[in-house]
CSV table of C-alpha atoms in Angstrom, one decimal:
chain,number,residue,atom,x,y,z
A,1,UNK,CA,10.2,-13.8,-26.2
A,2,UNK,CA,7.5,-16.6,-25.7
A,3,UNK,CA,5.1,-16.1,-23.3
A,4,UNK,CA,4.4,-12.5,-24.2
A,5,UNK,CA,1.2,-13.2,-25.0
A,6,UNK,CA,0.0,-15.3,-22.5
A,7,UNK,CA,1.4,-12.2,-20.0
A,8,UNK,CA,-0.5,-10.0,-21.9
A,9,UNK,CA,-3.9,-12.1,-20.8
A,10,UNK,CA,-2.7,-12.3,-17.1
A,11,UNK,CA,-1.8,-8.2,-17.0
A,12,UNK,CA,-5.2,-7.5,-18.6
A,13,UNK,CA,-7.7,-9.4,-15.6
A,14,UNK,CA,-4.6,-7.6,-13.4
A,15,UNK,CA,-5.9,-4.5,-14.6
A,16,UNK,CA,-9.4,-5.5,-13.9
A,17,UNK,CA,-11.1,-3.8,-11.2
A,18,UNK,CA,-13.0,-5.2,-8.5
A,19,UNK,CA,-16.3,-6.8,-9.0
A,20,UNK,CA,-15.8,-5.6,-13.1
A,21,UNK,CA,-15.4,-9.1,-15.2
A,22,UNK,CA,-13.5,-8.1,-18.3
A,23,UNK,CA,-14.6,-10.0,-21.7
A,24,UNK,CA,-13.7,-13.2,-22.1
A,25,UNK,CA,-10.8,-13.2,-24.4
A,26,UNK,CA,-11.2,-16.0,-26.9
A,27,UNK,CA,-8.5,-14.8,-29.4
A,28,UNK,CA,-6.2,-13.9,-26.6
A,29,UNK,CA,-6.3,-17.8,-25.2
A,30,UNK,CA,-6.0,-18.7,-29.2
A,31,UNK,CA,-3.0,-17.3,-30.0
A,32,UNK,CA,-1.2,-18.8,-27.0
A,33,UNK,CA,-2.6,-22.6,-27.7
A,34,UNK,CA,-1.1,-21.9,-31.3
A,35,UNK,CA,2.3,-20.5,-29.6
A,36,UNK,CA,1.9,-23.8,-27.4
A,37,UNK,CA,1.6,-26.4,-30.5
A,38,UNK,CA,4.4,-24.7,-32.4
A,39,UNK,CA,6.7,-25.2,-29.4
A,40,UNK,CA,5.8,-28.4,-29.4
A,41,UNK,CA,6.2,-29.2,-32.7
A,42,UNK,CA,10.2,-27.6,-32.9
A,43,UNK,CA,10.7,-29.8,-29.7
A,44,UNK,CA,9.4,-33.1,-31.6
A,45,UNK,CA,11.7,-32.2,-34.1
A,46,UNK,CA,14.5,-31.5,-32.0
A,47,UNK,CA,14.2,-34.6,-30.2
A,48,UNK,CA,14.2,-36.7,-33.6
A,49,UNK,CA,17.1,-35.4,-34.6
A,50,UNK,CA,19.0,-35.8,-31.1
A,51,UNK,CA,17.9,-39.4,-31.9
A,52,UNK,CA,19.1,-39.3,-35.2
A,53,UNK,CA,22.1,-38.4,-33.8
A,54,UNK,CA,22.2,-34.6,-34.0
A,55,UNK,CA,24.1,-32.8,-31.0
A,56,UNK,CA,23.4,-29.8,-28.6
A,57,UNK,CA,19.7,-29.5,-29.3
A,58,UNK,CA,18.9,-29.9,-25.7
A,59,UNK,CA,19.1,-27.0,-24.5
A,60,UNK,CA,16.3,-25.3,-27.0
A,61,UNK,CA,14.2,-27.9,-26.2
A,62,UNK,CA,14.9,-27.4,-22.1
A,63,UNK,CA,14.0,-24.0,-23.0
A,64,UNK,CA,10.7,-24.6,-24.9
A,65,UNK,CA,9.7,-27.0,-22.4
A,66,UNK,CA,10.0,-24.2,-19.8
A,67,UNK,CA,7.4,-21.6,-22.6
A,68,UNK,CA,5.1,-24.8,-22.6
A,69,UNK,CA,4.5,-24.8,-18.7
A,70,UNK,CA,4.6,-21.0,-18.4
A,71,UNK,CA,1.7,-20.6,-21.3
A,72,UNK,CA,0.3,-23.3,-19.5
A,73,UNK,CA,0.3,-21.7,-16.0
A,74,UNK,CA,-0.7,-18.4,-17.5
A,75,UNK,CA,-4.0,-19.8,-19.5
A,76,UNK,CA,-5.0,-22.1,-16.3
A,77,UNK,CA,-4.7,-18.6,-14.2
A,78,UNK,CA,-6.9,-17.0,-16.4
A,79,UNK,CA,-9.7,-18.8,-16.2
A,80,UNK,CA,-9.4,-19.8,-12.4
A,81,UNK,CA,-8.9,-16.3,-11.1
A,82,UNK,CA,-12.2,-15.4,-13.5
A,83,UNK,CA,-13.8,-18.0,-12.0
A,84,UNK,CA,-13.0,-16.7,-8.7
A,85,UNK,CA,-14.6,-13.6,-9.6
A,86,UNK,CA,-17.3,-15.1,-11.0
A,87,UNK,CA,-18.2,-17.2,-7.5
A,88,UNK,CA,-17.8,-13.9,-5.4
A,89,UNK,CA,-20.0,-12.0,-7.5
A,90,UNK,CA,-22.9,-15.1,-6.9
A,91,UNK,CA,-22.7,-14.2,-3.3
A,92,UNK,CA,-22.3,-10.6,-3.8
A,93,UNK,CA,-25.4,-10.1,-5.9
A,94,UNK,CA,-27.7,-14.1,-5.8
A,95,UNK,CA,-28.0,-16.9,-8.2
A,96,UNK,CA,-28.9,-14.1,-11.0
A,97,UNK,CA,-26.1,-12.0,-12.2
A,98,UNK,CA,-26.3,-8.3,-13.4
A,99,UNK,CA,-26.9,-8.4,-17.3
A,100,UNK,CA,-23.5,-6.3,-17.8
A,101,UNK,CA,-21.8,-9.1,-16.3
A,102,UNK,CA,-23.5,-12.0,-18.0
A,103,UNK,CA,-22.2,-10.7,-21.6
A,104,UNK,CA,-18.9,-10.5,-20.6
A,105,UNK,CA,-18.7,-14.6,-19.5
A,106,UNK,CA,-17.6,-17.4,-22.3
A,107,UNK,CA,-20.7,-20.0,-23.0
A,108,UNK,CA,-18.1,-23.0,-20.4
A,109,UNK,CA,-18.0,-19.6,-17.7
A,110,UNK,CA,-22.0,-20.2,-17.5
A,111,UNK,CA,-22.2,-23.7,-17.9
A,112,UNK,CA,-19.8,-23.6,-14.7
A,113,UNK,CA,-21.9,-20.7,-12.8
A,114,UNK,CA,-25.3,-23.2,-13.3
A,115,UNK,CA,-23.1,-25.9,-11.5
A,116,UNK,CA,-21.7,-23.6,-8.9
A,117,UNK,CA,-25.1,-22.5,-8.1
A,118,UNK,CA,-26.8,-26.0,-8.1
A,119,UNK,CA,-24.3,-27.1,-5.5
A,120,UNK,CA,-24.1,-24.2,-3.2
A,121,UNK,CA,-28.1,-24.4,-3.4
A,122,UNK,CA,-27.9,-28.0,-2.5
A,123,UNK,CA,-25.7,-27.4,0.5
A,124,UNK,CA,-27.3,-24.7,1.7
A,125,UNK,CA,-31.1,-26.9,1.9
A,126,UNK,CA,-29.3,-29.2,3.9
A,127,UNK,CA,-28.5,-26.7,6.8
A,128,UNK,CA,-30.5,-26.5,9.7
A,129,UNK,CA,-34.5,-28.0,9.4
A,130,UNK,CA,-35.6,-26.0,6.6
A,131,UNK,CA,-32.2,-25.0,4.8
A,132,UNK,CA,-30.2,-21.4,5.2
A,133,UNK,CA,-28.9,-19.0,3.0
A,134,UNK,CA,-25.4,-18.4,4.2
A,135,UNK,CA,-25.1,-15.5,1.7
A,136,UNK,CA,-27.6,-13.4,3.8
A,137,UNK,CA,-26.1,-11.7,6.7
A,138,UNK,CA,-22.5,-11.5,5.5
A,139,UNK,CA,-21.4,-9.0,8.2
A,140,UNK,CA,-21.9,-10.3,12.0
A,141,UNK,CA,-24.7,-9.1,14.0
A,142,UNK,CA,-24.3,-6.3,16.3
B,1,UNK,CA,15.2,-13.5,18.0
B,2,UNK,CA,17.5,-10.7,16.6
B,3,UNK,CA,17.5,-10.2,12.3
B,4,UNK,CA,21.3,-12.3,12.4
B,5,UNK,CA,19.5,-15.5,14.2
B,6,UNK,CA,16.4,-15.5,12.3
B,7,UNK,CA,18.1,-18.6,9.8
B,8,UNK,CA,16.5,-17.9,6.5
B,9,UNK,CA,15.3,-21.2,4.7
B,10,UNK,CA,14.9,-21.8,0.6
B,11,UNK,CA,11.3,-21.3,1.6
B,12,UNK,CA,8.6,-21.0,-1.4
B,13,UNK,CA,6.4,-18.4,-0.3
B,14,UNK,CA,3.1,-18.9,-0.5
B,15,UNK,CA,2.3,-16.6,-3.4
B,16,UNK,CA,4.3,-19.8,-5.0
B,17,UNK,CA,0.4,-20.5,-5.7
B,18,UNK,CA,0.6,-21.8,-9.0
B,19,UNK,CA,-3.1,-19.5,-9.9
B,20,UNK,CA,-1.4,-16.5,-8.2
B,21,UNK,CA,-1.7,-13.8,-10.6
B,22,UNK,CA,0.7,-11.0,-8.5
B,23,UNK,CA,3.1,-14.0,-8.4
B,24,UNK,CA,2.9,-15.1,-12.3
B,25,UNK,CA,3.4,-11.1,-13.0
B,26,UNK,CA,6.5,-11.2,-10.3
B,27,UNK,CA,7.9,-13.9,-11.9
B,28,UNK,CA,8.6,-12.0,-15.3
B,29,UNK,CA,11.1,-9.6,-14.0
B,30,UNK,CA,14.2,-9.8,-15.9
B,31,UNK,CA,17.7,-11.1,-14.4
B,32,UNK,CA,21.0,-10.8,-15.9
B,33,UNK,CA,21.6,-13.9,-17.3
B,34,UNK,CA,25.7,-15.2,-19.0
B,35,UNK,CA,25.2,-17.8,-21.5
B,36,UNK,CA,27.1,-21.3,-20.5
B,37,UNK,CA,26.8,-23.5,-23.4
B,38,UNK,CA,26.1,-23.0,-27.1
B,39,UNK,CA,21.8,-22.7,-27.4
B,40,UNK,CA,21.4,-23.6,-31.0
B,41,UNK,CA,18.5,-22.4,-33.5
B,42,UNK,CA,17.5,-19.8,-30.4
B,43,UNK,CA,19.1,-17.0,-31.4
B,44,UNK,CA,16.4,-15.0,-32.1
B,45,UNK,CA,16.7,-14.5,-28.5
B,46,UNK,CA,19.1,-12.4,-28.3
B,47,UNK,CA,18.6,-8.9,-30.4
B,48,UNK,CA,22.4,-8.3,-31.0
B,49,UNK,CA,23.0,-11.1,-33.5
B,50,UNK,CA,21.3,-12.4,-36.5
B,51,UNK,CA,22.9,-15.6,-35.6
B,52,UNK,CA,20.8,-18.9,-35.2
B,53,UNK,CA,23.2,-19.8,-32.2
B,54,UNK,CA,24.0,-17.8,-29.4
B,55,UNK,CA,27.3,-18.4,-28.3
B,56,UNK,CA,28.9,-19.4,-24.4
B,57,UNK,CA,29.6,-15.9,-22.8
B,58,UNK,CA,26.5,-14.2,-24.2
B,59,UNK,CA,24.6,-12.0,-21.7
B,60,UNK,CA,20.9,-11.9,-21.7
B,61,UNK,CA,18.7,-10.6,-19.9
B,62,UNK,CA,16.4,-13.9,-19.0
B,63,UNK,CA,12.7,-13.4,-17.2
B,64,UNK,CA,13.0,-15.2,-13.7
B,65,UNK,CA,10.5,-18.1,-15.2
B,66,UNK,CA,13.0,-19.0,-17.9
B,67,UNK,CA,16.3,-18.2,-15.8
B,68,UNK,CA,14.7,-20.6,-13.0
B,69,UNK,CA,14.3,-22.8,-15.4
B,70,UNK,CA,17.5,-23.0,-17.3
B,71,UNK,CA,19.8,-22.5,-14.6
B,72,UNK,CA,19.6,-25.4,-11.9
B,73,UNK,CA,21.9,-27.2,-9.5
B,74,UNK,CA,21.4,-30.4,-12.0
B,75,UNK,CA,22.0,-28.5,-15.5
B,76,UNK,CA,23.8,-24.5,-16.1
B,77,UNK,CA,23.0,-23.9,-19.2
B,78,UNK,CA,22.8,-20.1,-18.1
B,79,UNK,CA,24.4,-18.3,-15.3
B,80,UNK,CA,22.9,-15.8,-13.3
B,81,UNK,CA,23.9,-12.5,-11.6
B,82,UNK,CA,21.6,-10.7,-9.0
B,83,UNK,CA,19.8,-7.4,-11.0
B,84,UNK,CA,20.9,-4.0,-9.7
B,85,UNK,CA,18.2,-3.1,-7.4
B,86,UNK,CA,19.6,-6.4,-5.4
B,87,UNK,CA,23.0,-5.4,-5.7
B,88,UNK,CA,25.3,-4.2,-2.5
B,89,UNK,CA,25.4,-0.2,-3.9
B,90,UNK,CA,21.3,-0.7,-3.6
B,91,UNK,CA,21.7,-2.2,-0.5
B,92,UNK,CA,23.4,0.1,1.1
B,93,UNK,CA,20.1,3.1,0.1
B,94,UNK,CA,18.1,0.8,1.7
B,95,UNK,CA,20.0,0.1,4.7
B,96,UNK,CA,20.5,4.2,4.7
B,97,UNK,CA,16.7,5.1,4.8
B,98,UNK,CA,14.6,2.8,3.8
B,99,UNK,CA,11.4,4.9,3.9
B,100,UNK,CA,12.7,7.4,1.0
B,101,UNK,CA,13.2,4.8,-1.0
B,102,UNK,CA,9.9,4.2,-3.9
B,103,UNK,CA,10.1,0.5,-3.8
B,104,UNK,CA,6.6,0.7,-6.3
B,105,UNK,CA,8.9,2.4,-9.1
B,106,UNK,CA,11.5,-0.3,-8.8
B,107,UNK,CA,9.2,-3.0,-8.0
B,108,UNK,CA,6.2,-3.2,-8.3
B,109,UNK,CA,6.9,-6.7,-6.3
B,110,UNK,CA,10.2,-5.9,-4.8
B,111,UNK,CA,10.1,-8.5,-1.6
B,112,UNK,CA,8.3,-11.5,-3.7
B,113,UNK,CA,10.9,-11.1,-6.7
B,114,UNK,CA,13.9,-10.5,-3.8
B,115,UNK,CA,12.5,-13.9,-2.2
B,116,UNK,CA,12.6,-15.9,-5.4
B,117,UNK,CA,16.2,-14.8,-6.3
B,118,UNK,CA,17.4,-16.8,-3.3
B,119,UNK,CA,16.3,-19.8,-5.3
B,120,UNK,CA,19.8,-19.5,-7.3
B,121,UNK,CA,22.9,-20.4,-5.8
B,122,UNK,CA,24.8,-16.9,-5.4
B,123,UNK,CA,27.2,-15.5,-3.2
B,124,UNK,CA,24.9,-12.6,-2.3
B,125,UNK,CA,21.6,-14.1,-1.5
B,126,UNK,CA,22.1,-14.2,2.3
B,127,UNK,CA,23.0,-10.7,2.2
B,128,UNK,CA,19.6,-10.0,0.2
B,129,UNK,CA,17.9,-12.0,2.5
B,130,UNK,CA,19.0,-10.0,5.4
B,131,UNK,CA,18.3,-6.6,3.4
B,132,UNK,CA,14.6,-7.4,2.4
B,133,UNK,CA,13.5,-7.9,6.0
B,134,UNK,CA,15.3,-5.5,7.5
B,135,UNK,CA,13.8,-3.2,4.9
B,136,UNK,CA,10.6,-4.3,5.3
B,137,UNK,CA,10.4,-4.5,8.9
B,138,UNK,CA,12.2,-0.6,8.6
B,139,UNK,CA,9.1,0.7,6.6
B,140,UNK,CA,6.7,-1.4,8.6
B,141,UNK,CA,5.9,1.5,11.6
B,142,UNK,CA,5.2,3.8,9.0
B,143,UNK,CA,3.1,2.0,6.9
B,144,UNK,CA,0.7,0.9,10.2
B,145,UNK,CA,1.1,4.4,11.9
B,146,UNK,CA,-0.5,6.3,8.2
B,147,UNK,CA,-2.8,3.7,7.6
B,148,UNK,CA,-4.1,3.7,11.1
B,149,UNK,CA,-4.4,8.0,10.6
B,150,UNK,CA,-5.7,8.5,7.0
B,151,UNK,CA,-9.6,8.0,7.6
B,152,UNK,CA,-11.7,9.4,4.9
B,153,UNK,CA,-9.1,10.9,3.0
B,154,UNK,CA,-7.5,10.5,-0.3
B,155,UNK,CA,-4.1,8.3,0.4
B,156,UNK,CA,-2.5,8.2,-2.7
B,157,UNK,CA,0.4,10.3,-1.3
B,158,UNK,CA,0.7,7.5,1.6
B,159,UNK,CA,1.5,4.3,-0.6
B,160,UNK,CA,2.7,5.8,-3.7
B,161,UNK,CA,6.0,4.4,-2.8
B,162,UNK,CA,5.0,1.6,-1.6
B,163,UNK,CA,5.4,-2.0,-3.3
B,164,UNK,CA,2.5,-5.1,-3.7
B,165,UNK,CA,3.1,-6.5,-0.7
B,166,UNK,CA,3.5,-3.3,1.5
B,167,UNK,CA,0.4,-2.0,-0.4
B,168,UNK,CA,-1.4,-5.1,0.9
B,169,UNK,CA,-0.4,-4.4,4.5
B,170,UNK,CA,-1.5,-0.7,4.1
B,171,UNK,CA,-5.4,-1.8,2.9
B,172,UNK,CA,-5.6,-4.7,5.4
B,173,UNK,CA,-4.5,-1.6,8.4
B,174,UNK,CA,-7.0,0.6,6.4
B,175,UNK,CA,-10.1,-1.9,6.5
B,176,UNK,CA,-9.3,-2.3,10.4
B,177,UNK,CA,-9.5,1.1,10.9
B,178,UNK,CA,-12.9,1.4,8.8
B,179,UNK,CA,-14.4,-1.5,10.5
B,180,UNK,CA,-13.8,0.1,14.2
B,181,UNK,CA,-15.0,3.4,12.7
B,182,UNK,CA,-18.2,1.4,11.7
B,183,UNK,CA,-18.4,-0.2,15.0
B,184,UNK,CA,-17.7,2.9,17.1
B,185,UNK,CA,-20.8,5.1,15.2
B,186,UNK,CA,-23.1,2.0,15.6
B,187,UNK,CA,-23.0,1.1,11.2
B,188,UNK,CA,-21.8,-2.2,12.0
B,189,UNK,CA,-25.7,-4.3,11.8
C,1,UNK,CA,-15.1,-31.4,-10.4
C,2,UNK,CA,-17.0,-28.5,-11.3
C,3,UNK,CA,-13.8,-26.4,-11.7
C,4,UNK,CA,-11.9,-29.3,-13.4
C,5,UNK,CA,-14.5,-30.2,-16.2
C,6,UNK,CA,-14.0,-26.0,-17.2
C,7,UNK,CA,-10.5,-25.9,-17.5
C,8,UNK,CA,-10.1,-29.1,-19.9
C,9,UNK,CA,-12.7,-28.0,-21.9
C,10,UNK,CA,-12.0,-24.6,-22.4
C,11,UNK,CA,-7.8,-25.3,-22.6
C,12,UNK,CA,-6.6,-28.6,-21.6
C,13,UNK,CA,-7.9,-30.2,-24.2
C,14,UNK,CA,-6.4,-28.1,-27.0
C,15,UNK,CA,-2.8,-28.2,-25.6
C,16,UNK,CA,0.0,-30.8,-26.5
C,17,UNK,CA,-0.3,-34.3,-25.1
C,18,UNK,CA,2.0,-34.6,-21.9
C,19,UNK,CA,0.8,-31.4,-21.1
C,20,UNK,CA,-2.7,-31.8,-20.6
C,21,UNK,CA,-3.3,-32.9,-17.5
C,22,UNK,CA,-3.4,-30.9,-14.0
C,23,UNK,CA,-0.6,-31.5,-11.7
C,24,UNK,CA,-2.6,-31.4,-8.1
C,25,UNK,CA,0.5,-31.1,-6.0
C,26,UNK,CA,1.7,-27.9,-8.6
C,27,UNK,CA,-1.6,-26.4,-8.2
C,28,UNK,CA,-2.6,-27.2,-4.6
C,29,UNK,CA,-3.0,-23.3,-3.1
C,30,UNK,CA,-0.2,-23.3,-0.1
C-alpha cells in the first residue's frame, strides 16, 4: 500500500522519547520523494490517455492523488515536529546544544537552529532596558 | 444539557492539525471498505487477485486517509462500513462497563479514530457518536480519581487500558498532582 | 520564514510540481 513508508518515518520520531532527537533519516525521506514522482508519473500517464480517449482511469488517478498528499503530509510532519523538538531543547539547555544531539540533526536542521537563535536573541535584547532572557526562570517564583 | 441534547456537529477536531503526528498515526486505521466501480491497473491492491482491475463488489480493507478520500458525498468510488470495534455488539460492552474494557489494545486512538468515522455518511454514526462520549465520560472518574492517588508510584497498572487521549488526561491529572506536591513541600522556587 | 525556507529545501523542492507549495489554511494548527 503507498504510504507505508512515509508511516514508517512518522512511527519512528513517534517512538522517540522525550528530549532524545532520533537521526535524521535521509534515506527514509528519499524513498518516499521517489514513491511521490512515480505516482506522479502513472497519473501523467493516466491523464494522457483519458485525453486520448481512454476510459475509467479516474479512479487510479483519484487514488494516487490521495498517496501524493498523504506522503506529502507525512514528510512535512517530519520535519516540523523535529523542528519542534529541536526549539524546546534551545530553551531547555541555551543557544549551545549537547554534542549527542548536534550529530543527530541534518546540515538545513542547523542552518534553521542558527536562525531560530538569532531571532529569539533579537527579541529577547529588545525587552525591558537592557534586554531579558525569558528562558531563565521557567517555573514562577514562589 | 443531558448526553441526547448535546447535538453532535461534523466537527474536525483539533488533532485535525495537519503536523499532528497522533493524528497522522490515527488516520491509518483500516475500515472495511466495498468496491463501487471498476479501479483499473490498481489491483495490486487487493491480495486475493492477480488481476490488474479490481472489480465492483470487492471488499477491502482501505486506511481511513484513502477511504476519506475515495469515498465522498461528490464521488463513491468505495463504500464504507463502520469496523467492528464501532459496531452495535461493541457498543453494547461499552455501554455494559465501560471501565473493563482495554481501549489501548483496540485503539490505541479509539475516540480520535471514532470521531473521524462520523465524517462518512452511515446509518450508525449518531449512535457512535453517542457511545464515544458516554464511554468516555463513563471512564472519566476513574481516570481523575487514580491519577489524583498514584504519587510516586509505578502506574503502569493504572493506564494500561487506557487509549491516547485518556492517557493524555491521566498525565495532565498526574503533573497537577506533582506540581501541588512541589508546592505543598516548599520545591516550587 | 525561518520554518518555511527548511521545509522547501529539505522536501518541497524535490516533490512534483502542483504539489510543492504549502497550503496555509491545511496547515494552520486549529
Amino acid at each position: 500500500m503507498f504510504g507505508e513508508k512515509a508511516l514508517e518515518l512518522i512511527r519512528e520520531l513517534h517512538r522517540s522519547t522525550e528530549g532524545v532527537l532520533p537521526p535524521f533519516n535521509d534515506e527514509g525521506i528519499r524513498q518516499v520523494l521517489e514513491e511521490m514522482r512515480s505516482l506522479y508519473e502513472q497519473n501523467q500517464a493516466d491523464v494522457s490517455a483519458t485525453v486520448a480517449g481512454e476510459q475509467g482511469l479516474f479512479s487510479g488517478v483519484q487514488l494516487r492523488h490521495a498517496s501524493l498528499e498523504r506522503d506529502k503530509r507525512c514528510l512535512l510532519a517530519y520535519l516540523y515536529n523535529r523542528l519542534q523538538k529541536i526549539r524546546n531543547m534551545r530553551w531547555e539547555f541555551g543557544s549551545v546544544l549537547p554534542a549527542d544531539i548536534k550529530t543527530n540533526m541534518s546540515e538545513q536542521e542547523v542552518q534553521w537552529f542558527t536562525k531560530y537563535n538569532k531571532c529569539l536573541a533579537n527579541y529577547m535584547r529588545r525587552l525591558g532596558d537592557s534586554g531579558l532572557d525569558l528562558t531563565q526562570d521557567m517555573q514562577p517564583p514562589k | 444539557m443531558s448526553l441526547v441534547e448535546i447535538p453532535y456537529t461534523r466537527y474536525s477536531s483539533s488533532s485535525d492539525n495537519y503536523y499532528c503526528i497522533d493524528d497522522i498515526i490515527a488516520t491509518c486505521e483500516k475500515i472495511p471498505s466495498k468496491v463501487e466501480q471498476p479501479l483499473f491497473r490498481l489491483g495490486f491492491l487487493d491480495p486475493s487477485t492477480d488481476n490488474t482491475t479490481i472489480q465492483p463488489g470487492t471488499k477491502l480493507e482501505l486506511p481511513f486517509w484513502l477511504a476519506s478520500s475515495l469515498c465522498t458525498r461528490r464521488r463513491r468510488l468505495v463504500s464504507v462500513d463502520m469496523p467492528k470495534t464501532y459496531k452495535d455488539s461493541f457498543r453494547e460492552i461499552l455501554k455494559a462497563d465501560a471501565n473493563v474494557v482495554d481501549l489501548h489494545k483496540i485503539g490505541p486512538y479509539y475516540y480520535s479514530f471514532g470521531s473521524k468515522l462520523l465524517h462518512f455518511d452511515h446509518p450508525e454514526i449518531g449512535d457512535i457518536a453517542d457511545s464515544l462520549l458516554q464511554g468516555f465520560i463513563s471512564r472519566f472518574r476513574r481516570i481523575m480519581d487514580s491519577s489524583q492517588n498514584a504519587y510516586n508510584e509505578d502506574t503502569t497498572h493504572l493506564t494500561c487500558k487506557l487509549d491516547e487521549s485518556e492517557r493524555c488526561v491521566f498525565k495532565a491529572g498526574q503533573k497537577g498532582l506533582d506540581d501541588f506536591q512541589r508546592w505543598q513541600t516548599g520545591q516550587t522556587t | 520564514e525561518n520554518l518555511e525556507t527548511h521545509l522547501k529545501n529539505v522536501t518541497l523542492r524535490h516533490m512534483p510540481r502542483n504539489l510543492q507549495s504549502i497550503d496555509k489554511d491545511k496547515t494552520a494548527p486549529r
